[in-house]
Amino acid sequence: MARPTSATIHIDALRHNLGQVRRLAPASRVMAVVKADGYGHGLERVARALSGADAFGVAALSDAERLRAAGLSQPIVLLSGFDAAEDLPKLRELNVDTVVHHAAQLEMLEQADGDPIRCWLKVDTGMHRLGFAPEAVAQAHARLSKAKSVAGDIRLMTHFASSDELDELAPGNRQTRAQMRAFEQVAADLPGARSLANAAAVLGWPAAHADWVRPGGALYGISVVDGKTGADFGLKPAMTLSTRLIAVNRIRKGERIGYSATWECPEDMPVGVAAIGYGDGYPRHAPAGTPVLVNGRRAPIVGRVSMDLMTVDLRAQPEAKPGDPVVLWGEALPVEEIAAAAGTIGYELTCSITRRVRFVED
Ligand SMILES: Cc1ncc(COP(=O)(O)O)c(C=O)c1O
């Protein structure tokens, strides 16, 4: 029998979420960020569902190859930029825009021949990951403008470190305002379309929407805003992770469950065994008490999550039996809640689903 573990991808939810992004940022074009295999939902599947986007953002040239092979003709932006001069012919062949964030890339573009490539000049306004320091941007822009291998309409972008902190008193809120000011100053004298907003900024920072928004998480229905789920912003989760119970055992009071015997039964009780574990991408560090849905009703995990299995407290539904459905996250159990219990964000959970999980679409 096939393992009953599956990730159902809701195509309508993806489309709905793109619509919601457009409603929230009506004056902006939308670059749908589909890196990391569409945040674990499946690159081609997601891109087809989001074919109404104005562009796709990817992290690797191989993603762009896959999108073109799947027949998608929208503009594609390589968000981490190219690494080597040898990548440039590939960018042209695939008609991919590149982010330019580093002096070495400027040199490679200046020395290159061939059809012009569209560039998104990245400004480091305070995240200190990728981008030119504000004081270096004018010169980088001037060099790009002169390079024959660079298309005329150079675009300007930056990335926020803490736009998920919507509370005005949160330290990250001040940082986002500072990043916006720094970007405005740098961009004031330069032509070209502007892009600042990731998903959290689409949801919470309308003043940062500018010409292009670049949401990832929101398209999958996932919020990274503390204490809020995608549903709080009118988004729908695009993934339901589910499995079934494969055993229900009655365990005696005082017995301990699972590896390292971390959880002790406080009374004689039914314990369900669900066919999912960290080998499927469910986080091993989700503690006892993290909820799952058995037959649509909440039941807490007990003991350690193991590679193929997890154990759940069925005291609230002693009638549950092998074969009954178990949902790990989805519309009725937000992935954000599981992520909070496991000390991470929803993106990491959906990105971590492994290949042995069956993907289905509805
Ligand atoms: C440059 C850039 N833009 C946009 C995004 C999308 O971020 P989010 O999924 O939070 O919207 C990312 C993702 O990390 C990114 O690196």
PDB file of N, CA, C and O in Angstrom, residues 310-353:
ATOM      1  N   MET A 310       4.594   9.758  13.847  1.00  0.00           N
ATOM      2  CA  MET A 310       4.436  10.579  15.056  1.00  0.00           C
ATOM      3  C   MET A 310       3.290   9.989  15.876  1.00  0.00           C
ATOM      4  O   MET A 310       2.451   9.245  15.354  1.00  0.00           O
ATOM      5  N   THR A 311       3.283  10.324  17.152  1.00  0.00           N
ATOM      6  CA  THR A 311       2.271   9.781  18.058  1.00  0.00           C
ATOM      7  C   THR A 311       1.414  10.919  18.591  1.00  0.00           C
ATOM      8  O   THR A 311       1.927  12.013  18.885  1.00  0.00           O
ATOM      9  N   VAL A 312       0.100  10.649  18.692  1.00  0.00           N
ATOM     10  CA  VAL A 312      -0.817  11.713  19.124  1.00  0.00           C
ATOM     11  C   VAL A 312      -1.741  11.219  20.231  1.00  0.00           C
ATOM     12  O   VAL A 312      -2.125  10.039  20.277  1.00  0.00           O
ATOM     13  N   ASP A 313      -2.078  12.130  21.092  1.00  0.00           N
ATOM     14  CA  ASP A 313      -2.962  11.877  22.227  1.00  0.00           C
ATOM     15  C   ASP A 313      -4.404  11.819  21.720  1.00  0.00           C
ATOM     16  O   ASP A 313      -4.928  12.833  21.232  1.00  0.00           O
ATOM     17  N   LEU A 314      -5.036  10.675  21.841  1.00  0.00           N
ATOM     18  CA  LEU A 314      -6.409  10.534  21.340  1.00  0.00           C
ATOM     19  C   LEU A 314      -7.432  10.462  22.471  1.00  0.00           C
ATOM     20  O   LEU A 314      -8.546   9.965  22.269  1.00  0.00           O
ATOM     21  N   ARG A 315      -7.080  10.982  23.636  1.00  0.00           N
ATOM     22  CA  ARG A 315      -8.042  10.916  24.751  1.00  0.00           C
ATOM     23  C   ARG A 315      -9.345  11.640  24.415  1.00  0.00           C
ATOM     24  O   ARG A 315     -10.407  11.251  24.875  1.00  0.00           O
ATOM     25  N   ALA A 316      -9.258  12.682  23.586  1.00  0.00           N
ATOM     26  CA  ALA A 316     -10.480  13.440  23.271  1.00  0.00           C
ATOM     27  C   ALA A 316     -11.335  12.721  22.225  1.00  0.00           C
ATOM     28  O   ALA A 316     -12.467  13.116  21.977  1.00  0.00           O
ATOM     29  N   GLN A 317     -10.764  11.695  21.570  1.00  0.00           N
ATOM     30  CA  GLN A 317     -11.569  10.938  20.607  1.00  0.00           C
ATOM     31  C   GLN A 317     -11.140   9.459  20.608  1.00  0.00           C
ATOM     32  O   GLN A 317     -10.509   8.981  19.656  1.00  0.00           O
ATOM     33  N   PRO A 318     -11.521   8.776  21.672  1.00  0.00           N
ATOM     34  CA  PRO A 318     -11.094   7.383  21.824  1.00  0.00           C
ATOM     35  C   PRO A 318     -11.642   6.465  20.732  1.00  0.00           C
ATOM     36  O   PRO A 318     -11.145   5.350  20.542  1.00  0.00           O
ATOM     37  N   GLU A 319     -12.629   6.953  19.989  1.00  0.00           N
ATOM     38  CA  GLU A 319     -13.197   6.131  18.913  1.00  0.00           C
ATOM     39  C   GLU A 319     -12.343   6.178  17.644  1.00  0.00           C
ATOM     40  O   GLU A 319     -12.598   5.442  16.683  1.00  0.00           O
ATOM     41  N   ALA A 320     -11.326   7.047  17.594  1.00  0.00           N
ATOM     42  CA  ALA A 320     -10.493   7.154  16.387  1.00  0.00           C
ATOM     43  C   ALA A 320      -9.829   5.815  16.087  1.00  0.00           C
ATOM     44  O   ALA A 320      -9.486   5.053  16.999  1.00  0.00           O
ATOM     45  N   LYS A 321      -9.633   5.540  14.789  1.00  0.00           N
ATOM     46  CA  LYS A 321      -9.136   4.207  14.404  1.00  0.00           C
ATOM     47  C   LYS A 321      -8.150   4.308  13.238  1.00  0.00           C
ATOM     48  O   LYS A 321      -8.124   5.346  12.539  1.00  0.00           O
ATOM     49  N   PRO A 322      -7.385   3.255  12.997  1.00  0.00           N
ATOM     50  CA  PRO A 322      -6.469   3.264  11.856  1.00  0.00           C
ATOM     51  C   PRO A 322      -7.228   3.596  10.574  1.00  0.00           C
ATOM     52  O   PRO A 322      -8.356   3.136  10.380  1.00  0.00           O
ATOM     53  N   GLY A 323      -6.600   4.418   9.733  1.00  0.00           N
ATOM     54  CA  GLY A 323      -7.247   4.839   8.494  1.00  0.00           C
ATOM     55  C   GLY A 323      -7.867   6.218   8.610  1.00  0.00           C
ATOM     56  O   GLY A 323      -8.155   6.865   7.593  1.00  0.00           O
ATOM     57  N   ASP A 324      -8.066   6.688   9.826  1.00  0.00           N
ATOM     58  CA  ASP A 324      -8.679   8.016   9.982  1.00  0.00           C
ATOM     59  C   ASP A 324      -7.710   9.112   9.507  1.00  0.00           C
ATOM     60  O   ASP A 324      -6.489   8.995   9.681  1.00  0.00           O
ATOM     61  N   PRO A 325      -8.274  10.177   8.909  1.00  0.00           N
ATOM     62  CA  PRO A 325      -7.415  11.232   8.341  1.00  0.00           C
ATOM     63  C   PRO A 325      -6.780  12.124   9.406  1.00  0.00           C
ATOM     64  O   PRO A 325      -7.400  12.440  10.424  1.00  0.00           O
ATOM     65  N   VAL A 326      -5.544  12.488   9.109  1.00  0.00           N
ATOM     66  CA  VAL A 326      -4.776  13.386   9.984  1.00  0.00           C
ATOM     67  C   VAL A 326      -4.274  14.546   9.124  1.00  0.00           C
ATOM     68  O   VAL A 326      -3.680  14.317   8.058  1.00  0.00           O
ATOM     69  N   VAL A 327      -4.529  15.766   9.562  1.00  0.00           N
ATOM     70  CA  VAL A 327      -4.020  16.943   8.853  1.00  0.00           C
ATOM     71  C   VAL A 327      -2.955  17.589   9.721  1.00  0.00           C
ATOM     72  O   VAL A 327      -3.164  17.817  10.923  1.00  0.00           O
ATOM     73  N   LEU A 328      -1.806  17.859   9.100  1.00  0.00           N
ATOM     74  CA  LEU A 328      -0.686  18.460   9.839  1.00  0.00           C
ATOM     75  C   LEU A 328      -0.725  19.975   9.745  1.00  0.00           C
ATOM     76  O   LEU A 328      -0.338  20.674  10.682  1.00  0.00           O
ATOM     77  N   TRP A 329      -1.113  20.478   8.572  1.00  0.00           N
ATOM     78  CA  TRP A 329      -1.430  21.899   8.427  1.00  0.00           C
ATOM     79  C   TRP A 329      -2.273  22.082   7.175  1.00  0.00           C
ATOM     80  O   TRP A 329      -2.283  21.247   6.286  1.00  0.00           O
ATOM     81  N   GLY A 330      -3.000  23.196   7.165  1.00  0.00           N
ATOM     82  CA  GLY A 330      -3.914  23.483   6.062  1.00  0.00           C
ATOM     83  C   GLY A 330      -4.895  24.532   6.534  1.00  0.00           C
ATOM     84  O   GLY A 330      -4.638  25.229   7.529  1.00  0.00           O
ATOM     85  N   GLU A 331      -6.032  24.639   5.856  1.00  0.00           N
ATOM     86  CA  GLU A 331      -6.957  25.743   6.156  1.00  0.00           C
ATOM     87  C   GLU A 331      -7.414  25.734   7.617  1.00  0.00           C
ATOM     88  O   GLU A 331      -7.463  26.780   8.263  1.00  0.00           O
ATOM     89  N   ALA A 332      -7.711  24.533   8.154  1.00  0.00           N
ATOM     90  CA  ALA A 332      -8.256  24.467   9.518  1.00  0.00           C
ATOM     91  C   ALA A 332      -7.154  24.424  10.591  1.00  0.00           C
ATOM     92  O   ALA A 332      -7.459  24.430  11.787  1.00  0.00           O
ATOM     93  N   LEU A 333      -5.919  24.359  10.159  1.00  0.00           N
ATOM     94  CA  LEU A 333      -4.799  24.339  11.115  1.00  0.00           C
ATOM     95  C   LEU A 333      -3.632  25.100  10.466  1.00  0.00           C
ATOM     96  O   LEU A 333      -2.841  24.525   9.707  1.00  0.00           O
ATOM     97  N   PRO A 334      -3.548  26.403  10.744  1.00  0.00           N
ATOM     98  CA  PRO A 334      -2.584  27.239  10.015  1.00  0.00           C
ATOM     99  C   PRO A 334      -1.141  26.778  10.176  1.00  0.00           C
ATOM    100  O   PRO A 334      -0.694  26.474  11.292  1.00  0.00           O
ATOM    101  N   VAL A 335      -0.439  26.752   9.068  1.00  0.00           N
ATOM    102  CA  VAL A 335       0.978  26.372   9.104  1.00  0.00           C
ATOM    103  C   VAL A 335       1.759  27.327  10.008  1.00  0.00           C
ATOM    104  O   VAL A 335       2.755  26.941  10.633  1.00  0.00           O
ATOM    105  N   GLU A 336       1.268  28.574  10.130  1.00  0.00           N
ATOM    106  CA  GLU A 336       1.955  29.543  10.985  1.00  0.00           C
ATOM    107  C   GLU A 336       1.929  29.081  12.447  1.00  0.00           C
ATOM    108  O   GLU A 336       2.859  29.353  13.205  1.00  0.00           O
ATOM    109  N   GLU A 337       0.838  28.410  12.836  1.00  0.00           N
ATOM    110  CA  GLU A 337       0.724  27.938  14.226  1.00  0.00           C
ATOM    111  C   GLU A 337       1.729  26.803  14.482  1.00  0.00           C
ATOM    112  O   GLU A 337       2.382  26.752  15.530  1.00  0.00           O
ATOM    113  N   ILE A 338       1.855  25.924  13.510  1.00  0.00           N
ATOM    114  CA  ILE A 338       2.816  24.821  13.665  1.00  0.00           C
ATOM    115  C   ILE A 338       4.239  25.380  13.669  1.00  0.00           C
ATOM    116  O   ILE A 338       5.100  24.966  14.451  1.00  0.00           O
ATOM    117  N   ALA A 339       4.467  26.361  12.783  1.00  0.00           N
ATOM    118  CA  ALA A 339       5.797  26.974  12.713  1.00  0.00           C
ATOM    119  C   ALA A 339       6.145  27.639  14.048  1.00  0.00           C
ATOM    120  O   ALA A 339       7.267  27.502  14.539  1.00  0.00           O
ATOM    121  N   ALA A 340       5.179  28.338  14.634  1.00  0.00           N
ATOM    122  CA  ALA A 340       5.455  29.004  15.919  1.00  0.00           C
ATOM    123  C   ALA A 340       5.806  27.963  16.976  1.00  0.00           C
ATOM    124  O   ALA A 340       6.744  28.147  17.760  1.00  0.00           O
ATOM    125  N   ALA A 341       5.089  26.843  16.972  1.00  0.00           N
ATOM    126  CA  ALA A 341       5.376  25.788  17.954  1.00  0.00           C
ATOM    127  C   ALA A 341       6.775  25.215  17.731  1.00  0.00           C
ATOM    128  O   ALA A 341       7.460  24.835  18.689  1.00  0.00           O
ATOM    129  N   ALA A 342       7.197  25.157  16.472  1.00  0.00           N
ATOM    130  CA  ALA A 342       8.487  24.544  16.145  1.00  0.00           C
ATOM    131  C   ALA A 342       9.612  25.578  16.095  1.00  0.00           C
ATOM    132  O   ALA A 342      10.749  25.243  15.728  1.00  0.00           O
ATOM    133  N   GLY A 343       9.308  26.824  16.418  1.00  0.00           N
ATOM    134  CA  GLY A 343      10.352  27.856  16.466  1.00  0.00           C
ATOM    135  C   GLY A 343      10.863  28.266  15.102  1.00  0.00           C
ATOM    136  O   GLY A 343      12.036  28.591  14.935  1.00  0.00           O
ATOM    137  N   THR A 344       9.976  28.260  14.096  1.00  0.00           N
ATOM    138  CA  THR A 344      10.422  28.683  12.769  1.00  0.00           C
ATOM    139  C   THR A 344       9.297  29.455  12.103  1.00  0.00           C
ATOM    140  O   THR A 344       8.373  29.929  12.768  1.00  0.00           O
ATOM    141  N   ILE A 345       9.391  29.637  10.773  1.00  0.00           N
ATOM    142  CA  ILE A 345       8.318  30.317  10.037  1.00  0.00           C
ATOM    143  C   ILE A 345       7.695  29.319   9.062  1.00  0.00           C
ATOM    144  O   ILE A 345       8.314  28.312   8.696  1.00  0.00           O
ATOM    145  N   GLY A 346       6.493  29.624   8.645  1.00  0.00           N
ATOM    146  CA  GLY A 346       5.766  28.723   7.742  1.00  0.00           C
ATOM    147  C   GLY A 346       6.549  28.404   6.479  1.00  0.00           C
ATOM    148  O   GLY A 346       6.499  27.273   5.974  1.00  0.00           O
ATOM    149  N   TYR A 347       7.308  29.376   5.952  1.00  0.00           N
ATOM    150  CA  TYR A 347       8.069  29.143   4.713  1.00  0.00           C
ATOM    151  C   TYR A 347       8.974  27.924   4.868  1.00  0.00           C
ATOM    152  O   TYR A 347       9.112  27.116   3.956  1.00  0.00           O
ATOM    153  N   GLU A 348       9.659  27.839   6.025  1.00  0.00           N
ATOM    154  CA  GLU A 348      10.613  26.744   6.189  1.00  0.00           C
ATOM    155  C   GLU A 348       9.882  25.405   6.180  1.00  0.00           C
ATOM    156  O   GLU A 348      10.383  24.420   5.636  1.00  0.00           O
ATOM    157  N   LEU A 349       8.698  25.384   6.763  1.00  0.00           N
ATOM    158  CA  LEU A 349       7.962  24.119   6.805  1.00  0.00           C
ATOM    159  C   LEU A 349       7.549  23.672   5.405  1.00  0.00           C
ATOM    160  O   LEU A 349       7.744  22.516   5.035  1.00  0.00           O
ATOM    161  N   THR A 350       6.968  24.595   4.617  1.00  0.00           N
ATOM    162  CA  THR A 350       6.522  24.155   3.282  1.00  0.00           C
ATOM    163  C   THR A 350       7.723  23.835   2.380  1.00  0.00           C
ATOM    164  O   THR A 350       7.655  22.922   1.561  1.00  0.00           O
ATOM    165  N   CYS A 351       8.818  24.558   2.569  1.00  0.00           N
ATOM    166  CA  CYS A 351      10.031  24.285   1.769  1.00  0.00           C
ATOM    167  C   CYS A 351      10.661  22.944   2.110  1.00  0.00           C
ATOM    168  O   CYS A 351      11.460  22.424   1.334  1.00  0.00           O
ATOM    169  N   SER A 352      10.357  22.422   3.285  1.00  0.00           N
ATOM    170  CA  SER A 352      11.073  21.234   3.764  1.00  0.00           C
ATOM    171  C   SER A 352      10.393  19.914   3.415  1.00  0.00           C
ATOM    172  O   SER A 352      10.936  18.852   3.728  1.00  0.00           O
ATOM    173  N   ILE A 353       9.230  19.972   2.803  1.00  0.00           N
ATOM    174  CA  ILE A 353       8.542  18.717   2.449  1.00  0.00           C
ATOM    175  C   ILE A 353       9.445  17.907   1.520  1.00  0.00           C
ATOM    176  O   ILE A 353      10.001  18.442   0.561  1.00  0.00           O
TER     177      ILE A 353
END
